């Protein structure tokens, strides 16, 4: 417990909720004392020497003196390896049974008494001691895994084996990923915990872990790019150390990754190739990203503390009267009756369906918060008690219902790892739909139980169904929110089969993109929080979660006008563009910051609205290819080291480069350019990359550059149609792009339109796939 937590804990004793939280924390501690086995004496184990092999489809089994290693190369080039008989399934991350083994991959002897699996795209070599190397077809080592080490209780009844896996990567490699990390996107030397956690207050770059962790690393080096995923949902810790290249004739020090897990299987997936190919493979393995409804790609306004339907109407009218495009309003827990989920405070919101209809008539949707904790004794709780044989709620090792303290008071927690519970919970969204809500954001689903000390979650001894496997919260904690997202998504599809659900979640795990996106959580209102916002979105995209964004302006404070504008400018180029704030924080409506800020905000929001068709294209491309909307600068050229180290600039799709202002008082900023010609979209000036340029960045705008030859679908004037905006390619070169228009509210994939851009004499012409010239195109950069 740090000093801030100690002060909070002492203050909590003076409130009724605080006293209940103290009691809940003591109950959790007593429950774990009774329900968790004492580990006692342990013995260490390593694989030992290789004793035999057995060829199998895609690879084979290598038997060691004390362990067994399965190595398999799949169709498409993904590598799976595991120890002690663990298979690719069951898995909460992998879709179905996973990919088929590659029939062309063969197990054959290697040098030094080892063996290797050789395939078209990758080679996996295993030494006679159990070390494993992932190599390119040319023999370059991308990753080396040392023989693992286990610590097993002498008495097998005392729990699962803990294990340690050490890895080495090239000296020039850079680490990315591990879910949502405030100190990214490049993960420097340090320890990163794998345990979804509410940080209890606003966070900045120094706070870790956060709400959404996952054991997914993207490693980028001169030798190539690879993604590694240890498919294990237990509590763990990753320690990273970047390498160092030797000066002159000095030896290189490789980069290192050390993973320690408190239990669960030791199994791993590795995907190699370009960043685009790696994430396409990851999408195929863990599921295609959900495409949000078209309206969810516009600007959205949220606040904890709207207070009443009249206040919602007042805020919406403020946007409308100023001509500011608003897609949605989000209602937080204060619209509930006593903070109880799936209820409405009838006094403050006397006719919520009518409010939803009024807003819908002007193109504004209502979005509802949904928390997992259910007030003990209310109607939802009573309904859950009838689910299955033992009810819908998590129980402790003695069979008693686990209770925690959350906003409504004493609460029970649905077990989302039980299929029957997911079906029941999904049906509850019918009440939300009848109230007129069009979308949903899941909160407090790490899950949270208020506590003045220790972990603010369920007892580790709490029991979960784990889809028939059975287990406790040590294994179920990190996938709890993933199960909740699945329950909500599947329920909404059943209830409203002709519309794509809009759902995003504060917490989750690998594969959560199948059910929607996420957001930053309670990022602090500071320049450090602004920088952390970009780090989170970039890192999550590299873990396969393309739709995310921060609370613009931060959650708990009152940003200065300058900070607010800079945050709004960043948010306008991120997938989820939403302002949000706490009940005690300052307002987030643009006009609350004065006329100058209101004018600047109007320009930012108008540009987002103009680019909304481009975001539609990126959303559908993310589903088809796994490519995130927001990409690091090195996306197309990971071999460029200067781009790998650039963390304050990003690509929006292939066409735009965005350089947000992340420092107080700055009115100019340096911008690193990848190769090619780039146009400043504000001035039309052309710049040649690679290199670094200095651009003006007055408070009213940030540098945004367009790639020469790119094609952007944009909103056409006030009519709402879509037109093509083309940036001229360099003389002697061609360009092009793809466009996917919104196919409607359902699940249709949308047709891909491909365009080519080239010079014909002194004119730039655009042609479709059939070679027909496209008219009505706006050409810029001439």
GROMACS .gro file of N, CA, C and O in nm, residues 409-485:
model
  308
  409UNK      N    1  -2.359  -0.075  -0.375
  409UNK     CA    2  -2.350  -0.131  -0.241
  409UNK      C    3  -2.296  -0.272  -0.249
  409UNK      O    4  -2.204  -0.300  -0.327
  410UNK      N    5  -2.353  -0.363  -0.170
  410UNK     CA    6  -2.306  -0.501  -0.170
  410UNK      C    7  -2.354  -0.569  -0.298
  410UNK      O    8  -2.473  -0.567  -0.330
  411UNK      N    9  -2.261  -0.630  -0.371
  411UNK     CA   10  -2.291  -0.681  -0.505
  411UNK      C   11  -2.242  -0.824  -0.522
  411UNK      O   12  -2.147  -0.869  -0.457
  412UNK      N   13  -2.308  -0.894  -0.615
  412UNK     CA   14  -2.264  -1.025  -0.662
  412UNK      C   15  -2.211  -1.009  -0.804
  412UNK      O   16  -2.240  -0.910  -0.873
  413UNK      N   17  -2.136  -1.109  -0.850
  413UNK     CA   18  -2.066  -1.099  -0.979
  413UNK      C   19  -2.104  -1.216  -1.069
  413UNK      O   20  -2.077  -1.332  -1.035
  414UNK      N   21  -2.165  -1.190  -1.184
  414UNK     CA   22  -2.194  -1.299  -1.277
  414UNK      C   23  -2.065  -1.369  -1.320
  414UNK      O   24  -1.961  -1.305  -1.338
  415UNK      N   25  -2.073  -1.499  -1.340
  415UNK     CA   26  -1.959  -1.577  -1.386
  415UNK      C   27  -1.966  -1.587  -1.539
  415UNK      O   28  -2.031  -1.675  -1.594
  416UNK      N   29  -1.900  -1.495  -1.607
  416UNK     CA   30  -1.908  -1.490  -1.752
  416UNK      C   31  -1.829  -1.600  -1.821
  416UNK      O   32  -1.827  -1.607  -1.944
  417UNK      N   33  -1.763  -1.686  -1.744
  417UNK     CA   34  -1.698  -1.803  -1.805
  417UNK      C   35  -1.792  -1.922  -1.812
  417UNK      O   36  -1.751  -2.031  -1.849
  418UNK      N   37  -1.919  -1.902  -1.780
  418UNK     CA   38  -2.023  -2.005  -1.788
  418UNK      C   39  -2.114  -1.972  -1.906
  418UNK      O   40  -2.174  -1.864  -1.910
  419UNK      N   41  -2.128  -2.061  -2.005
  419UNK     CA   42  -2.212  -2.030  -2.122
  419UNK      C   43  -2.356  -1.996  -2.085
  419UNK      O   44  -2.416  -1.907  -2.148
  420UNK      N   45  -2.413  -2.063  -1.986
  420UNK     CA   46  -2.551  -2.034  -1.947
  420UNK      C   47  -2.563  -1.894  -1.890
  420UNK      O   48  -2.663  -1.824  -1.912
  421UNK      N   49  -2.462  -1.849  -1.817
  421UNK     CA   50  -2.464  -1.715  -1.759
  421UNK      C   51  -2.449  -1.611  -1.870
  421UNK      O   52  -2.517  -1.507  -1.869
  422UNK      N   53  -2.364  -1.638  -1.968
  422UNK     CA   54  -2.350  -1.544  -2.080
  422UNK      C   55  -2.482  -1.529  -2.155
  422UNK      O   56  -2.520  -1.419  -2.194
  423UNK      N   57  -2.553  -1.638  -2.175
  423UNK     CA   58  -2.681  -1.630  -2.244
  423UNK      C   59  -2.782  -1.551  -2.163
  423UNK      O   60  -2.856  -1.467  -2.217
  424UNK      N   61  -2.787  -1.574  -2.032
  424UNK     CA   62  -2.878  -1.498  -1.946
  424UNK      C   63  -2.844  -1.350  -1.948
  424UNK      O   64  -2.932  -1.264  -1.965
  425UNK      N   65  -2.719  -1.318  -1.932
  425UNK     CA   66  -2.677  -1.177  -1.927
  425UNK      C   67  -2.705  -1.108  -2.060
  425UNK      O   68  -2.753  -0.994  -2.064
  426UNK      N   69  -2.678  -1.177  -2.171
  426UNK     CA   70  -2.705  -1.117  -2.301
  426UNK      C   71  -2.851  -1.082  -2.319
  426UNK      O   72  -2.885  -0.981  -2.383
  427UNK      N   73  -2.940  -1.162  -2.262
  427UNK     CA   74  -3.082  -1.133  -2.273
  427UNK      C   75  -3.125  -1.009  -2.196
  427UNK      O   76  -3.227  -0.946  -2.228
  428UNK      N   77  -3.046  -0.969  -2.094
  428UNK     CA   78  -3.082  -0.852  -2.014
  428UNK      C   79  -3.070  -0.722  -2.093
  428UNK      O   80  -3.129  -0.621  -2.055
  429UNK      N   81  -2.995  -0.723  -2.204
  429UNK     CA   82  -2.980  -0.602  -2.284
  429UNK      C   83  -3.110  -0.564  -2.354
  429UNK      O   84  -3.121  -0.453  -2.408
  430UNK      N   85  -3.208  -0.653  -2.352
  430UNK     CA   86  -3.338  -0.618  -2.408
  430UNK      C   87  -3.397  -0.497  -2.338
  430UNK      O   88  -3.458  -0.410  -2.400
  431UNK      N   89  -3.377  -0.489  -2.205
  431UNK     CA   90  -3.425  -0.373  -2.129
  431UNK      C   91  -3.358  -0.245  -2.179
  431UNK      O   92  -3.423  -0.141  -2.195
  432UNK      N   93  -3.228  -0.252  -2.206
  432UNK     CA   94  -3.154  -0.134  -2.256
  432UNK      C   95  -3.206  -0.092  -2.394
  432UNK      O   96  -3.220   0.027  -2.423
  433UNK      N   97  -3.230  -0.189  -2.481
  433UNK     CA   98  -3.279  -0.157  -2.614
  433UNK      C   99  -3.417  -0.092  -2.607
  433UNK      O  100  -3.447   0.002  -2.682
  434UNK      N  101  -3.503  -0.142  -2.519
  434UNK     CA  102  -3.636  -0.083  -2.504
  434UNK      C  103  -3.629   0.060  -2.450
  434UNK      O  104  -3.716   0.142  -2.479
  435UNK      N  105  -3.524   0.090  -2.374
  435UNK     CA  106  -3.506   0.227  -2.326
  435UNK      C  107  -3.456   0.319  -2.435
  435UNK      O  108  -3.450   0.441  -2.416
  436UNK      N  109  -3.416   0.263  -2.548
  436UNK     CA  110  -3.373   0.345  -2.661
  436UNK      C  111  -3.223   0.355  -2.681
  436UNK      O  112  -3.177   0.431  -2.767
  437UNK      N  113  -3.146   0.278  -2.605
  437UNK     CA  114  -3.001   0.286  -2.618
  437UNK      C  115  -2.955   0.216  -2.745
  437UNK      O  116  -3.005   0.109  -2.783
  438UNK      N  117  -2.857   0.277  -2.811
  438UNK     CA  118  -2.804   0.224  -2.936
  438UNK      C  119  -2.666   0.163  -2.921
  438UNK      O  120  -2.617   0.097  -3.012
  439UNK      N  121  -2.601   0.185  -2.809
  439UNK     CA  122  -2.466   0.133  -2.787
  439UNK      C  123  -2.437   0.118  -2.639
  439UNK      O  124  -2.513   0.167  -2.554
  440UNK      N  125  -2.324   0.052  -2.608
  440UNK     CA  126  -2.296   0.015  -2.470
  440UNK      C  127  -2.148   0.021  -2.441
  440UNK      O  128  -2.064  -0.018  -2.524
  441UNK      N  129  -2.116   0.073  -2.322
  441UNK     CA  130  -1.977   0.068  -2.277
  441UNK      C  131  -1.971  -0.004  -2.143
  441UNK      O  132  -2.044   0.026  -2.051
  442UNK      N  133  -1.885  -0.104  -2.139
  442UNK     CA  134  -1.867  -0.188  -2.021
  442UNK      C  135  -1.760  -0.126  -1.932
  442UNK      O  136  -1.649  -0.099  -1.976
  443UNK      N  137  -1.794  -0.109  -1.806
  443UNK     CA  138  -1.703  -0.045  -1.711
  443UNK      C  139  -1.687  -0.134  -1.588
  443UNK      O  140  -1.765  -0.228  -1.567
  444UNK      N  141  -1.584  -0.107  -1.508
  444UNK     CA  142  -1.564  -0.173  -1.378
  444UNK      C  143  -1.554  -0.325  -1.391
  444UNK      O  144  -1.583  -0.399  -1.297
  445UNK      N  145  -1.508  -0.374  -1.507
  445UNK     CA  146  -1.514  -0.517  -1.533
  445UNK      C  147  -1.379  -0.586  -1.530
  445UNK      O  148  -1.359  -0.688  -1.593
  446UNK      N  149  -1.287  -0.533  -1.449
  446UNK     CA  150  -1.158  -0.603  -1.432
  446UNK      C  151  -1.173  -0.740  -1.361
  446UNK      O  152  -1.088  -0.826  -1.391
  447UNK      N  153  -1.264  -0.769  -1.273
  447UNK     CA  154  -1.371  -0.685  -1.217
  447UNK      C  155  -1.324  -0.614  -1.091
  447UNK      O  156  -1.229  -0.657  -1.025
  448UNK      N  157  -1.397  -0.506  -1.054
  448UNK     CA  158  -1.360  -0.424  -0.940
  448UNK      C  159  -1.449  -0.456  -0.820
  448UNK      O  160  -1.569  -0.470  -0.831
  449UNK      N  161  -1.384  -0.467  -0.706
  449UNK     CA  162  -1.452  -0.466  -0.576
  449UNK      C  163  -1.375  -0.366  -0.490
  449UNK      O  164  -1.254  -0.384  -0.467
  450UNK      N  165  -1.441  -0.260  -0.446
  450UNK     CA  166  -1.372  -0.156  -0.371
  450UNK      C  167  -1.302  -0.216  -0.249
  450UNK      O  168  -1.359  -0.300  -0.178
  451UNK      N  169  -1.180  -0.170  -0.225
  451UNK     CA  170  -1.104  -0.220  -0.111
  451UNK      C  171  -1.002  -0.115  -0.070
  451UNK      O  172  -0.937  -0.055  -0.156
  452UNK      N  173  -0.987  -0.091   0.059
  452UNK     CA  174  -0.889   0.007   0.105
  452UNK      C  175  -0.746  -0.047   0.105
  452UNK      O  176  -0.651   0.029   0.120
  453UNK      N  177  -0.730  -0.178   0.089
  453UNK     CA  178  -0.597  -0.237   0.084
  453UNK      C  179  -0.605  -0.363  -0.002
  453UNK      O  180  -0.711  -0.421  -0.023
  454UNK      N  181  -0.489  -0.403  -0.053
  454UNK     CA  182  -0.485  -0.523  -0.135
  454UNK      C  183  -0.544  -0.500  -0.273
  454UNK      O  184  -0.570  -0.388  -0.316
  455UNK      N  185  -0.567  -0.611  -0.343
  455UNK     CA  186  -0.622  -0.607  -0.477
  455UNK      C  187  -0.768  -0.564  -0.474
  455UNK      O  188  -0.845  -0.616  -0.393
  456UNK      N  189  -0.807  -0.474  -0.563
  456UNK     CA  190  -0.946  -0.430  -0.569
  456UNK      C  191  -1.022  -0.518  -0.669
  456UNK      O  192  -1.073  -0.473  -0.770
  457UNK      N  193  -1.028  -0.647  -0.637
  457UNK     CA  194  -1.098  -0.740  -0.723
  457UNK      C  195  -1.151  -0.855  -0.639
  457UNK      O  196  -1.153  -0.846  -0.515
  458UNK      N  197  -1.193  -0.963  -0.702
  458UNK     CA  198  -1.251  -1.076  -0.630
  458UNK      C  199  -1.142  -1.157  -0.560
  458UNK      O  200  -1.024  -1.149  -0.597
  459UNK      N  201  -1.181  -1.237  -0.463
  459UNK     CA  202  -1.082  -1.326  -0.401
  459UNK      C  203  -1.020  -1.417  -0.506
  459UNK      O  204  -1.088  -1.464  -0.598
  460UNK      N  205  -0.893  -1.444  -0.493
  460UNK     CA  206  -0.828  -1.532  -0.589
  460UNK      C  207  -0.881  -1.675  -0.578
  460UNK      O  208  -0.868  -1.753  -0.672
  461UNK      N  209  -0.940  -1.707  -0.467
  461UNK     CA  210  -0.996  -1.841  -0.447
  461UNK      C  211  -1.137  -1.854  -0.504
  461UNK      O  212  -1.194  -1.963  -0.504
  462UNK      N  213  -1.197  -1.743  -0.551
  462UNK     CA  214  -1.333  -1.749  -0.606
  462UNK      C  215  -1.335  -1.847  -0.723
  462UNK      O  216  -1.242  -1.854  -0.803
  463UNK      N  217  -1.444  -1.923  -0.733
  463UNK     CA  218  -1.455  -2.028  -0.832
  463UNK      C  219  -1.523  -1.981  -0.960
  463UNK      O  220  -1.619  -1.905  -0.955
  464UNK      N  221  -1.470  -2.028  -1.074
  464UNK     CA  222  -1.528  -1.998  -1.205
  464UNK      C  223  -1.552  -2.128  -1.280
  464UNK      O  224  -1.478  -2.227  -1.264
  465UNK      N  225  -1.653  -2.124  -1.369
  465UNK     CA  226  -1.683  -2.242  -1.451
  465UNK      C  227  -1.574  -2.267  -1.555
  465UNK      O  228  -1.545  -2.381  -1.590
  466UNK      N  229  -1.517  -2.159  -1.610
  466UNK     CA  230  -1.414  -2.168  -1.714
  466UNK      C  231  -1.458  -2.261  -1.826
  466UNK      O  232  -1.383  -2.346  -1.874
  467UNK      N  233  -1.585  -2.244  -1.867
  467UNK     CA  234  -1.643  -2.319  -1.978
  467UNK      C  235  -1.624  -2.469  -1.964
  467UNK      O  236  -1.588  -2.540  -2.058
  468UNK      N  237  -1.649  -2.516  -1.841
  468UNK     CA  238  -1.647  -2.658  -1.814
  468UNK      C  239  -1.518  -2.709  -1.754
  468UNK      O  240  -1.516  -2.819  -1.696
  469UNK      N  241  -1.410  -2.633  -1.765
  469UNK     CA  242  -1.282  -2.679  -1.711
  469UNK      C  243  -1.272  -2.660  -1.561
  469UNK      O  244  -1.206  -2.737  -1.492
  470UNK      N  245  -1.341  -2.560  -1.507
  470UNK     CA  246  -1.336  -2.531  -1.365
  470UNK      C  247  -1.202  -2.472  -1.324
  470UNK      O  248  -1.098  -2.505  -1.380
  471UNK      N  249  -1.206  -2.381  -1.229
  471UNK     CA  250  -1.083  -2.318  -1.181
  471UNK      C  251  -1.117  -2.201  -1.092
  471UNK      O  252  -1.233  -2.178  -1.059
  472UNK      N  253  -1.016  -2.127  -1.053
  472UNK     CA  254  -1.040  -2.015  -0.962
  472UNK      C  255  -1.004  -1.883  -1.028
  472UNK      O  256  -0.969  -1.878  -1.146
  473UNK      N  257  -1.014  -1.776  -0.949
  473UNK     CA  258  -1.000  -1.642  -1.004
  473UNK      C  259  -0.858  -1.612  -1.051
  473UNK      O  260  -0.838  -1.519  -1.130
  474UNK      N  261  -0.761  -1.688  -1.007
  474UNK     CA  262  -0.625  -1.668  -1.057
  474UNK      C  263  -0.620  -1.690  -1.207
  474UNK      O  264  -0.544  -1.624  -1.278
  475UNK      N  265  -0.700  -1.782  -1.256
  475UNK     CA  266  -0.706  -1.811  -1.399
  475UNK      C  267  -0.817  -1.732  -1.468
  475UNK      O  268  -0.806  -1.699  -1.586
  476UNK      N  269  -0.925  -1.703  -1.396
  476UNK     CA  270  -1.041  -1.639  -1.456
  476UNK      C  271  -1.038  -1.488  -1.458
  476UNK      O  272  -1.113  -1.426  -1.533
  477UNK      N  273  -0.951  -1.426  -1.377
  477UNK     CA  274  -0.953  -1.279  -1.362
  477UNK      C  275  -0.933  -1.208  -1.496
  477UNK      O  276  -1.012  -1.121  -1.535
  478UNK      N  277  -0.827  -1.241  -1.567
  478UNK     CA  278  -0.793  -1.165  -1.688
  478UNK      C  279  -0.890  -1.186  -1.802
  478UNK      O  280  -0.896  -1.103  -1.895
  479UNK      N  281  -0.965  -1.296  -1.801
  479UNK     CA  282  -1.061  -1.320  -1.909
  479UNK      C  283  -1.204  -1.286  -1.867
  479UNK      O  284  -1.297  -1.309  -1.944
  480UNK      N  285  -1.221  -1.230  -1.747
  480UNK     CA  286  -1.356  -1.198  -1.699
  480UNK      C  287  -1.425  -1.098  -1.791
  480UNK      O  288  -1.538  -1.119  -1.836
  481UNK      N  289  -1.358  -0.989  -1.823
  481UNK     CA  290  -1.419  -0.885  -1.908
  481UNK      C  291  -1.438  -0.935  -2.051
  481UNK      O  292  -1.532  -0.893  -2.119
  482UNK      N  293  -1.349  -1.023  -2.098
  482UNK     CA  294  -1.366  -1.081  -2.230
  482UNK      C  295  -1.496  -1.160  -2.237
  482UNK      O  296  -1.572  -1.151  -2.334
  483UNK      N  297  -1.525  -1.237  -2.131
  483UNK     CA  298  -1.650  -1.312  -2.125
  483UNK      C  299  -1.770  -1.220  -2.118
  483UNK      O  300  -1.875  -1.248  -2.179
  484UNK      N  301  -1.758  -1.109  -2.047
  484UNK     CA  302  -1.868  -1.013  -2.040
  484UNK      C  303  -1.894  -0.950  -2.177
  484UNK      O  304  -2.009  -0.934  -2.219
  485UNK      N  305  -1.786  -0.915  -2.248
  485UNK     CA  306  -1.802  -0.859  -2.382
  485UNK      C  307  -1.868  -0.960  -2.475
  485UNK      O  308  -1.956  -0.925  -2.555
   0.00000   0.00000   0.00000
